[in-house]
Coordinates of C-alpha atoms in Angstrom, one line a residue:
Chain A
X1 CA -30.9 36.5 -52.3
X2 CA -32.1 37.1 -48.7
X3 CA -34.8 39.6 -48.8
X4 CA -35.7 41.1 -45.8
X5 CA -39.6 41.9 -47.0
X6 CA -39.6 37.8 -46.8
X7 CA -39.0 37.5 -43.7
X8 CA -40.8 40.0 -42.1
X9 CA -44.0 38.6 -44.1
X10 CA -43.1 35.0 -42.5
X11 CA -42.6 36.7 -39.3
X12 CA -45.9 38.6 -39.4
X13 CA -47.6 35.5 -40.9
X14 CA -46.9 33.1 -37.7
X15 CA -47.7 35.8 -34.9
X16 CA -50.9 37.0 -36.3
X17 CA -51.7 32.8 -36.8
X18 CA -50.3 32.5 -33.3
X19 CA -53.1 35.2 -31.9
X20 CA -56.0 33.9 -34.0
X21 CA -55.7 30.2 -32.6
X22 CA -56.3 30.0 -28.9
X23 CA -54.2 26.7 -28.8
X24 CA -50.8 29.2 -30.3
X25 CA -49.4 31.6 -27.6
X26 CA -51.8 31.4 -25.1
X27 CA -51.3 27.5 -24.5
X28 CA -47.5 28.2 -23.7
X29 CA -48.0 31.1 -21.4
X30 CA -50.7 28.7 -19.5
X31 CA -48.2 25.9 -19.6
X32 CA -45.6 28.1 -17.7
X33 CA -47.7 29.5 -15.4
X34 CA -49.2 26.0 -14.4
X35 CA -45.3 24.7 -13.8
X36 CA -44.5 28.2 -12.3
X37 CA -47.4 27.7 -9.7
X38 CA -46.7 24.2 -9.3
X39 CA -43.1 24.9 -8.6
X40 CA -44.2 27.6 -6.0
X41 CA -46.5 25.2 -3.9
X42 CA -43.6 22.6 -4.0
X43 CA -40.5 24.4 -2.6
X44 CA -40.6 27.3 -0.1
X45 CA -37.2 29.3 0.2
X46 CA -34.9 28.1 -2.2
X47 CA -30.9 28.0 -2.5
X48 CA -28.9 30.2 -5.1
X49 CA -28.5 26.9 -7.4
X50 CA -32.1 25.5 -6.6
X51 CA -33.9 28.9 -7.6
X52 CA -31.7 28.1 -10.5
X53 CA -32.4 25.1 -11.6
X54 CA -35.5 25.2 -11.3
X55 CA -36.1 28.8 -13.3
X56 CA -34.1 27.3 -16.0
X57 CA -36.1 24.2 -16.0
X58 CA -39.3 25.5 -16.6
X59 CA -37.9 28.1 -19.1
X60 CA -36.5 24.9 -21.1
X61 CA -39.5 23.5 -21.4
X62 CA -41.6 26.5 -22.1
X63 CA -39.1 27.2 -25.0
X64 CA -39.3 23.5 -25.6
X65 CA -43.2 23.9 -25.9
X66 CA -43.2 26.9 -28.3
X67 CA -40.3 25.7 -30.5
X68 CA -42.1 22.2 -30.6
X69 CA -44.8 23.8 -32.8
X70 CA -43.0 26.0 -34.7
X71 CA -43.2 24.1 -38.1
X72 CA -46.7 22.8 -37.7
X73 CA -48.3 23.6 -40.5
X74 CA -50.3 21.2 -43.1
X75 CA -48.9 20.3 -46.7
X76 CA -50.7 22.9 -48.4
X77 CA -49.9 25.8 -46.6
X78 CA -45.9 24.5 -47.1
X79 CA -46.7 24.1 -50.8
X80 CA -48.1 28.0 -50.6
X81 CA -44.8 29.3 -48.6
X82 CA -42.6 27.6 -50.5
X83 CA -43.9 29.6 -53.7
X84 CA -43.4 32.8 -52.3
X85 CA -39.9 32.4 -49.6
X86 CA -36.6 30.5 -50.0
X87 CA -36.2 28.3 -47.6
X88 CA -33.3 30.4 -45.7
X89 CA -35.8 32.8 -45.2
X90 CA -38.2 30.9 -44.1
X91 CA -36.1 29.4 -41.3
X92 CA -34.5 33.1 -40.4
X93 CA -38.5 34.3 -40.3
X94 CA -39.7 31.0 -38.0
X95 CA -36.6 31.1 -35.6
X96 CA -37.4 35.3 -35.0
X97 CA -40.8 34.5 -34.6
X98 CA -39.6 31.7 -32.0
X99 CA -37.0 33.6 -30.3
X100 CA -39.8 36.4 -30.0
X101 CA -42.8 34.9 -28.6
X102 CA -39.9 32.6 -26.3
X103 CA -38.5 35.6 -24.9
X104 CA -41.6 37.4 -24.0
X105 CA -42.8 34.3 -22.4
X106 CA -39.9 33.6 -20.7
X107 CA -40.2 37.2 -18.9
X108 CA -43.4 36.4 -18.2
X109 CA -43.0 32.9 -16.4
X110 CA -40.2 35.2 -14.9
X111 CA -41.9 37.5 -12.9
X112 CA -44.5 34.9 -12.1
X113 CA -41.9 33.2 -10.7
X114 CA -40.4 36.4 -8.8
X115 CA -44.3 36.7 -7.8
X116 CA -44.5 33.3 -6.1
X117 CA -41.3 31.9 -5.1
X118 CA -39.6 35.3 -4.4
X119 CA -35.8 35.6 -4.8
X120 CA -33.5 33.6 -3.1
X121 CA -32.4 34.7 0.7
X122 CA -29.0 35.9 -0.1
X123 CA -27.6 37.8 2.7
X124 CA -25.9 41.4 2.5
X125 CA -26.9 42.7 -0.5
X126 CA -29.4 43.3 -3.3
X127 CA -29.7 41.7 -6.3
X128 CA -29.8 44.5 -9.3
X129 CA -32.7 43.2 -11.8
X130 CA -31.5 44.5 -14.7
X131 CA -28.1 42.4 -15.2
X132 CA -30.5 39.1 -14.7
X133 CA -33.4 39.9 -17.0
X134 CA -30.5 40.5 -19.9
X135 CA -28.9 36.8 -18.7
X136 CA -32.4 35.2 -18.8
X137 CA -33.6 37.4 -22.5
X138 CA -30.3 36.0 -24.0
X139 CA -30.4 32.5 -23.2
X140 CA -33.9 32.1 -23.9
X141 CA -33.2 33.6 -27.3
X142 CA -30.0 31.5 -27.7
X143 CA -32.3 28.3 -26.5
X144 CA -34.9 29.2 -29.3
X145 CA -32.7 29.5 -32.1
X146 CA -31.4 25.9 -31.3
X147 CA -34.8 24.6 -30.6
X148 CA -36.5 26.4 -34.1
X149 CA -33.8 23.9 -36.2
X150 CA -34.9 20.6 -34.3
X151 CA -38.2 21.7 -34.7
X152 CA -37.9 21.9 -38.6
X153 CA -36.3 18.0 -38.5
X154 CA -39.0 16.7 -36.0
X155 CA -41.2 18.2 -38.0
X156 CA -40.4 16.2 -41.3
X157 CA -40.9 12.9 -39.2
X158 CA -44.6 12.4 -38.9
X159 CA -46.7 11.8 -35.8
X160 CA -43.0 11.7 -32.9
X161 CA -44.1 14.2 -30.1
X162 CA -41.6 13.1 -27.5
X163 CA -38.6 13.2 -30.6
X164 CA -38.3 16.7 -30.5
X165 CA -37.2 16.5 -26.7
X166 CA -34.8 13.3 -27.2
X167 CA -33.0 15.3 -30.4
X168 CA -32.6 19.0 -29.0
X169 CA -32.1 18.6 -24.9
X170 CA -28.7 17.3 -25.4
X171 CA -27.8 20.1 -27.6
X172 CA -29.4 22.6 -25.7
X173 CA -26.6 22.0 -23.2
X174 CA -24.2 24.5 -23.8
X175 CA -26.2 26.9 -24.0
X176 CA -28.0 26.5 -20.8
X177 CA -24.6 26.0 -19.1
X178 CA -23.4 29.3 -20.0
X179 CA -26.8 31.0 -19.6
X180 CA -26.7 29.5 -15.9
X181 CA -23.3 30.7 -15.5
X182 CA -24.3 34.2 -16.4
X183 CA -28.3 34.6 -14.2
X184 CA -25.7 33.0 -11.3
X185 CA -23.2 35.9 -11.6
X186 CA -25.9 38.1 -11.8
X187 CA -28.0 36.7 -9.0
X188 CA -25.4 37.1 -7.0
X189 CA -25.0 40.6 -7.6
X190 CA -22.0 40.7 -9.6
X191 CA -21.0 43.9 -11.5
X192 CA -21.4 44.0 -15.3
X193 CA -18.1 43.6 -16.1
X194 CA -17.9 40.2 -14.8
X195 CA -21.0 39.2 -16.8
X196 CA -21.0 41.0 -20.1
X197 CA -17.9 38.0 -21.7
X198 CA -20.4 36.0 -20.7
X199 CA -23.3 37.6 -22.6
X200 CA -21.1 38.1 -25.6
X201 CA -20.7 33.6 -25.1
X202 CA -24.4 33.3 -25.4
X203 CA -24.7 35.6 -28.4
X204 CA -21.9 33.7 -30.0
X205 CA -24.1 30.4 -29.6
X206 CA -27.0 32.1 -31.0
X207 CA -25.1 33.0 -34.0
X208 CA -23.7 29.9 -34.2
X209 CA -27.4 27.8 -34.2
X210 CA -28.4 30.2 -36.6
X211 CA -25.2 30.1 -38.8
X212 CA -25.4 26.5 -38.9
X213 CA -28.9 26.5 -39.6
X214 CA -28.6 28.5 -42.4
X215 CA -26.4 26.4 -44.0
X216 CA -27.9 22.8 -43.1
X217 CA -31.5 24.3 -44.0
X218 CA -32.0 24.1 -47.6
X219 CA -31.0 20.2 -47.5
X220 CA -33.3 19.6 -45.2
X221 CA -36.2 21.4 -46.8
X222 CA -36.4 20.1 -50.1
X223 CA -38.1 17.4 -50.9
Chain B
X1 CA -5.2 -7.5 -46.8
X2 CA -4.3 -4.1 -47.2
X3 CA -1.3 -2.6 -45.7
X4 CA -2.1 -0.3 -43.4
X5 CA -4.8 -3.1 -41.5
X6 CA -1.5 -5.0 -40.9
X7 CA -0.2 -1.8 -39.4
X8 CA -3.4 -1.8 -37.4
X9 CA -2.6 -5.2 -35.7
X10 CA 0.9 -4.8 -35.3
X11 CA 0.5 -1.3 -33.3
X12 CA -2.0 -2.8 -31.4
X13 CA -0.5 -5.9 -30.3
X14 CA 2.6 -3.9 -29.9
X15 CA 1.0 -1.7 -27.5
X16 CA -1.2 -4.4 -25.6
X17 CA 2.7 -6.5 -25.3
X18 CA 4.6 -3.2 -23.9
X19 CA 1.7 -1.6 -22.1
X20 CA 1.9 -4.1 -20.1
X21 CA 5.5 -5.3 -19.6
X22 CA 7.6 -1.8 -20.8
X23 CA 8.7 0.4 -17.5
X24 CA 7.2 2.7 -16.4
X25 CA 7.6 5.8 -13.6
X26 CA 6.7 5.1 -10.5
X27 CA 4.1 7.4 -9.4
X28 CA 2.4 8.3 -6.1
X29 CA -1.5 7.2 -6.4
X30 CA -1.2 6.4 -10.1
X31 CA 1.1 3.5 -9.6
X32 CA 0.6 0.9 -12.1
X33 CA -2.2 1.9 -13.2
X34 CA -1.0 4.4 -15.2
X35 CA -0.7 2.0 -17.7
X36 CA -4.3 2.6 -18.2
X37 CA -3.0 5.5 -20.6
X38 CA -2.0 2.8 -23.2
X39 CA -5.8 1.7 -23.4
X40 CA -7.8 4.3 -22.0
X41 CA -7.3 7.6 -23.7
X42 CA -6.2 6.2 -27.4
X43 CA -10.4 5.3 -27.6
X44 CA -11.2 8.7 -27.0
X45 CA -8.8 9.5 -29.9
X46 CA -10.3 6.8 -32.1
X47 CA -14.0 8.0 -30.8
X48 CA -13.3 11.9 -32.4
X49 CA -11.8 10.2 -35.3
X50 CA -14.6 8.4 -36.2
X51 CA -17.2 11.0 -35.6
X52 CA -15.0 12.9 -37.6
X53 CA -15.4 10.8 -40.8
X54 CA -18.7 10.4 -39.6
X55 CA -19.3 14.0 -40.1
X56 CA -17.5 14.2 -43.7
X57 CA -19.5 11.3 -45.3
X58 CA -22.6 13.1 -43.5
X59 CA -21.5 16.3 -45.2
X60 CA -20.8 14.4 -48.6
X61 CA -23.9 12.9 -48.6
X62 CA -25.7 15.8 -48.7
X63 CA -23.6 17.3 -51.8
X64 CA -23.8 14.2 -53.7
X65 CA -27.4 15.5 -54.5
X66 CA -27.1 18.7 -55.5
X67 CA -25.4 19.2 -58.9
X68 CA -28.1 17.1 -60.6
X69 CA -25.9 13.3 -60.0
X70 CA -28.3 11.0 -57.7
X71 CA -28.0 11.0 -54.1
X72 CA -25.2 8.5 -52.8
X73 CA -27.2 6.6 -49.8
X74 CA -24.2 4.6 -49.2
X75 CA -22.6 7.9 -48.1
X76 CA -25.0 8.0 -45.3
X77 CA -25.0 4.5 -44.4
X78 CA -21.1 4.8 -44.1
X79 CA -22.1 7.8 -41.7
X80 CA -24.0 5.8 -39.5
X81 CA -21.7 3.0 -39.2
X82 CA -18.5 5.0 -38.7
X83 CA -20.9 6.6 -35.9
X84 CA -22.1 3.3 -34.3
X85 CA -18.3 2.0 -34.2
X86 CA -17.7 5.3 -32.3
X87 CA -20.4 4.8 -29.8
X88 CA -18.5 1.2 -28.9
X89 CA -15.3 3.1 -28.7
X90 CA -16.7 5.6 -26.3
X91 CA -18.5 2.8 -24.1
X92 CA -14.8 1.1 -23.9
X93 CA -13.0 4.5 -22.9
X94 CA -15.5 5.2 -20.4
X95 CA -15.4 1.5 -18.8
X96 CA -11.5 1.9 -19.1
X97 CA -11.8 5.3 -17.3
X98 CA -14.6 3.7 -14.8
X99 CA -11.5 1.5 -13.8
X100 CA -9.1 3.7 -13.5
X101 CA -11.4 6.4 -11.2
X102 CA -12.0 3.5 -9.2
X103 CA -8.0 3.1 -8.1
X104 CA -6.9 6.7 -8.2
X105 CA -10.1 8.7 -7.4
X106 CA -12.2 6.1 -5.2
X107 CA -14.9 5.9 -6.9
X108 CA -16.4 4.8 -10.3
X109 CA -18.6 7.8 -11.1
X110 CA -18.0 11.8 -10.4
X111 CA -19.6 14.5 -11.9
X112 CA -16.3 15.7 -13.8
X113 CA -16.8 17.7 -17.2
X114 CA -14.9 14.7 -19.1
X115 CA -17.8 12.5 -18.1
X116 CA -20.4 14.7 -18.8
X117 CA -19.2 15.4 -22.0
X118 CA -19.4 11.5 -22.9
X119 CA -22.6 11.4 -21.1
X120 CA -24.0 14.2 -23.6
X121 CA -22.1 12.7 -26.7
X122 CA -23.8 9.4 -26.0
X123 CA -27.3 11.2 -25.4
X124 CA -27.1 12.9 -29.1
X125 CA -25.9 10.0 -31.0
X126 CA -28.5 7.7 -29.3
X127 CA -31.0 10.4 -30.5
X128 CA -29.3 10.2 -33.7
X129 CA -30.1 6.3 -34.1
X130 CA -33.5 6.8 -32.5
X131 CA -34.2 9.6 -35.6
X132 CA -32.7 6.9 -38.2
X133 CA -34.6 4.1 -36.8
X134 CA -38.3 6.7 -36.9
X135 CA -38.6 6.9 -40.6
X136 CA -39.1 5.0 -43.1
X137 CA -38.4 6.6 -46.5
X138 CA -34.6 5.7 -46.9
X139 CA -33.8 9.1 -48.5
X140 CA -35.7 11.3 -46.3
X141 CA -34.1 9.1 -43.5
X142 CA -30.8 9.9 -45.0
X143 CA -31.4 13.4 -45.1
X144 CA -32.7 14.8 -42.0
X145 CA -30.5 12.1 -40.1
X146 CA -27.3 13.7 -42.2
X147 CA -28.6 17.1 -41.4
X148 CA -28.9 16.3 -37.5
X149 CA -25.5 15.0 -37.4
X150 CA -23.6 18.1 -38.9
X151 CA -25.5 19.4 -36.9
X152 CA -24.9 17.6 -33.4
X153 CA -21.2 17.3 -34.3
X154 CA -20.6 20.9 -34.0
X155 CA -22.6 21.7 -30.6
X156 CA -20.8 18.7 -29.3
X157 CA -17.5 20.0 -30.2
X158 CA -18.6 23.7 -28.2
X159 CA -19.9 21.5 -25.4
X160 CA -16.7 19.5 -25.4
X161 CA -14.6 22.9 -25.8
X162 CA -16.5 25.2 -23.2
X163 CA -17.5 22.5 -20.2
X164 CA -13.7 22.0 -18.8
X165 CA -13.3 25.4 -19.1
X166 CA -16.7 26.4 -16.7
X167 CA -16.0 23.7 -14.0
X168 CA -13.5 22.2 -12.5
X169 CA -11.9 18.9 -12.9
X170 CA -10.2 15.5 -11.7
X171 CA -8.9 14.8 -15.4
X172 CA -5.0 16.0 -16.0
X173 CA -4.8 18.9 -18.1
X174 CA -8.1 20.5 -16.7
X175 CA -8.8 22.6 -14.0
X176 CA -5.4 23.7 -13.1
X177 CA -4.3 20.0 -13.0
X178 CA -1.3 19.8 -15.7
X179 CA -1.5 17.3 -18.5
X180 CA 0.7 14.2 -18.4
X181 CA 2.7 15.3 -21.3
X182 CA 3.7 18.6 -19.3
X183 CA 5.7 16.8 -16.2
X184 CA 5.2 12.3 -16.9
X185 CA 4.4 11.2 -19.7
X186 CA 8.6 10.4 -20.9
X187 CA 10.1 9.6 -23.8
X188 CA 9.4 5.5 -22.9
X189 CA 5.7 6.2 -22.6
X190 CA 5.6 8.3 -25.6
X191 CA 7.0 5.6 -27.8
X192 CA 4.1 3.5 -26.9
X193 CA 0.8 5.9 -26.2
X194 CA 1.2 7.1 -29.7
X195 CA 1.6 4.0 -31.6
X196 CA -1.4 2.9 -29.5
X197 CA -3.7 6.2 -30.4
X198 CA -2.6 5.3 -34.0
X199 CA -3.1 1.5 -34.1
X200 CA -6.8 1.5 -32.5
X201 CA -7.7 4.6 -35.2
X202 CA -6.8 2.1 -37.6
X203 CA -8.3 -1.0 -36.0
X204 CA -11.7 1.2 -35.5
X205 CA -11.8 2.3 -39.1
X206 CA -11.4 -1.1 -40.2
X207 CA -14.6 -2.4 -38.0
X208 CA -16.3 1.0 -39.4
X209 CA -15.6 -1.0 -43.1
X210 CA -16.7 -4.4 -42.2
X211 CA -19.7 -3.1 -40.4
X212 CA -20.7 -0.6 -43.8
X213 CA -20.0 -3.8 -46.4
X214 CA -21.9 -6.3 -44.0
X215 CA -24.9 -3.3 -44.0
X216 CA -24.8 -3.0 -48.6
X217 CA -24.6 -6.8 -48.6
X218 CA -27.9 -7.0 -46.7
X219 CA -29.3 -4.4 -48.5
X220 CA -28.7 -6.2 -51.7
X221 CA -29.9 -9.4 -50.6

């Protein structure tokens, strides 16, 4: 039923049309540099929870930016798809594709943001990178797969930009609370222990986005 | 008029008459208000309840099409009415609770998990309604809008589920606070919260059915 040739060949289809067109991947990695820089000019020497909020706020709506176009093709090329995936795999190969180009441009905005704004001044120890860029990897991912399903029902309503952001911020809510929870712990230098239940909590709501769009996907594709 | 509406009224009335006369303990800070239990928490049972049959004529909706029958758009209309019902239900339990943080807490607004969670199941059915109200096909409009609220339901649940559990909170039951049942809530207030919770289910169910036939009588006008 699922075949995995499918998916990859969606998968492959959206980054190379992602590369060709200027306004696909590049657009979002300018868009979070811009907020990055603007963020940076704004606030000098953040807090622990300001330095959060405001990382997570620009990730959102980097991820919001991506996801927003990820079903924006034209009638035609639908009608094409349609003859050659299912629509389960279509949705599996747009949310990896998602989750993919999300992650790697929420590292990016990440260390831009390291670059400019610095971490926070948290006295008497040092803040281990590697236990925050698997917090930030996972939520973004968990964040995509959310986003790619509102993106597929915004995308059956014709010309609503500012829809897609009034249907999937208040779901994106759980998600981002335990993601917060987990970059907080390890901000603050907390050992893995303490933070790996939390990981396994955002990889639960990434399966359960994707679960639930898997099941809720075929209604909403036919037409 | 159907049995179990007449059950509706009588519960109710009987817990608006001894929720407000019946004893009850006297406790420090709560006072009398803890009469507010009779009115305030039995809408947030009614609220789930709702969304709940929300959710199954949502999910039944989208069945009705598949084994070849024709799509049942009544389903979905019931779906949106059930959830606009719950929406008022919500709106009264949080002006109830308003109240009632006003006496015991000293103010009407905190940022407690209980009221963030209302805050964020207001936000996704408001979306809901605003998706509904953007299209105009009725079937495609039934669709996506049955697919978003399957959808919603569940991350609301998880919202609902993890939030008390990250933060702490003013509500009973949460954040180390114990519930009422554990230590207060005695056999005298029992025998009226729970004809109460039971009574406004009904009562909102029954506004759910007016609302749905007012909405096909339109329709077929």
């Amino acid at each position: 039923m699922l075949r995995a040739k499918a998916i990859k060949t969606i998968f492959l289809w959206d980054w190379e049309l992602q590369y060709r067109r200027s306004s696909g991947w590049f657009v979002s990695l300018l868009f979070s540099a811009v907020v990055t820089f603007l963020t940076s000019l704004l606030i000098k020497n953040p807090t622990a929870n300001t330095w959060l909020a405001l990382m997570w706020m620009i990730l959102i709506f980097s991820a919001l930016q991506i996801a927003s176009k990820a079903f924006s093709a034209n009638d035609g090329q639908y009608y094409y798809v349609n003859q050659l995936v299912n629509p389960l795999e279509l949705l599996i190969g747009k949310s990896l594709s998602t989750s993919f180009s999300t992650l790697l441009i929420s590292l990016l905005s990440f260390l831009l943001f390291y670059l400019w704004v610095g971490f926070p001044n948290i006295s008497d120890h040092q803040t281990p990178l590697f236990p925050l860029l698997i917090s930030i990897s996972l939520g973004s991912v968990a964040l995509s797969f959310t986003l790619s399903f509102t993106s597929a029902i915004a995308s059956k309503v014709d010309g609503n930009a500012s829809l897609m952001s009034i249907l999937s911020i208040p779901l994106l809510l759980p998600t981002l609370l335990v993601s917060l929870r987990a970059s907080k712990l390890a901000l603050l230098g907390q050992s893995i222990e303490q933070i790996y239940p939390i990981w396994i909590g955002e990889l639960s709501l990434c399966g359960l986005s994707l679960a639930l769009g898997a099941i809720l996907f075929p209604y909403l594709w036919r037409s | 008029m159907k049995a179990w509406k007449i059950t509706g009224i009588v519960l109710v009335a009987y817990s608006l008459y001894a929720g407000l006369t019946f004893d009850v303990p006297r406790l420090v800070i709560l006072n009398e208000t803890i009469r507010n239990l009779y009115f305030h928490v039995p809408m947030w049972f009614t609220m789930i309840a709702l969304l709940g049959n929300s959710l199954i004529q949502s999910i039944r909706f989208l069945r009705s099409g598949q084994e070849g029958s024709k799509v049942n758009l009544s389903r979905d209309l019931k779906a949106k009415n059930f959830a606009e019902v719950a929406m008022l239900f919500s709106l009264l339990g949080l002006f109830t609770g308003m109240i009632w943080a006003k006496a015991t807490w000293g103010t009407y607004w905190t940022s407690d998990p209980k009221l963030n969670g209302t805050a964020v199941t207001l936000l996704i059915y408001l979306a809901y309604f605003v998706l509904r109200s953007s299209i105009e096909d009725l079937e495609k409009k039934a669709r996506l809008s049955s697919v978003y609220n399957v959808f919603a339901f569940v991350l609301m649940i998880v919202f609902i589920g993890i939030l008390p559990r990250m933060t702490a909170s003013l509500h009973p039951g949460n954040g180390g606070n114990p519930a009422f049942s554990n230590y207060d809530l005695d056999d005298g207030m029992r025998m009226v919260f729970y004809p109460a919770v039971f009574g406004w289910i009904l009562i909102g169910w029954w506004i759910s059915l007016i609302r749905h036939r007012l909405d096909i009588l339109k329709k077929e006008k």
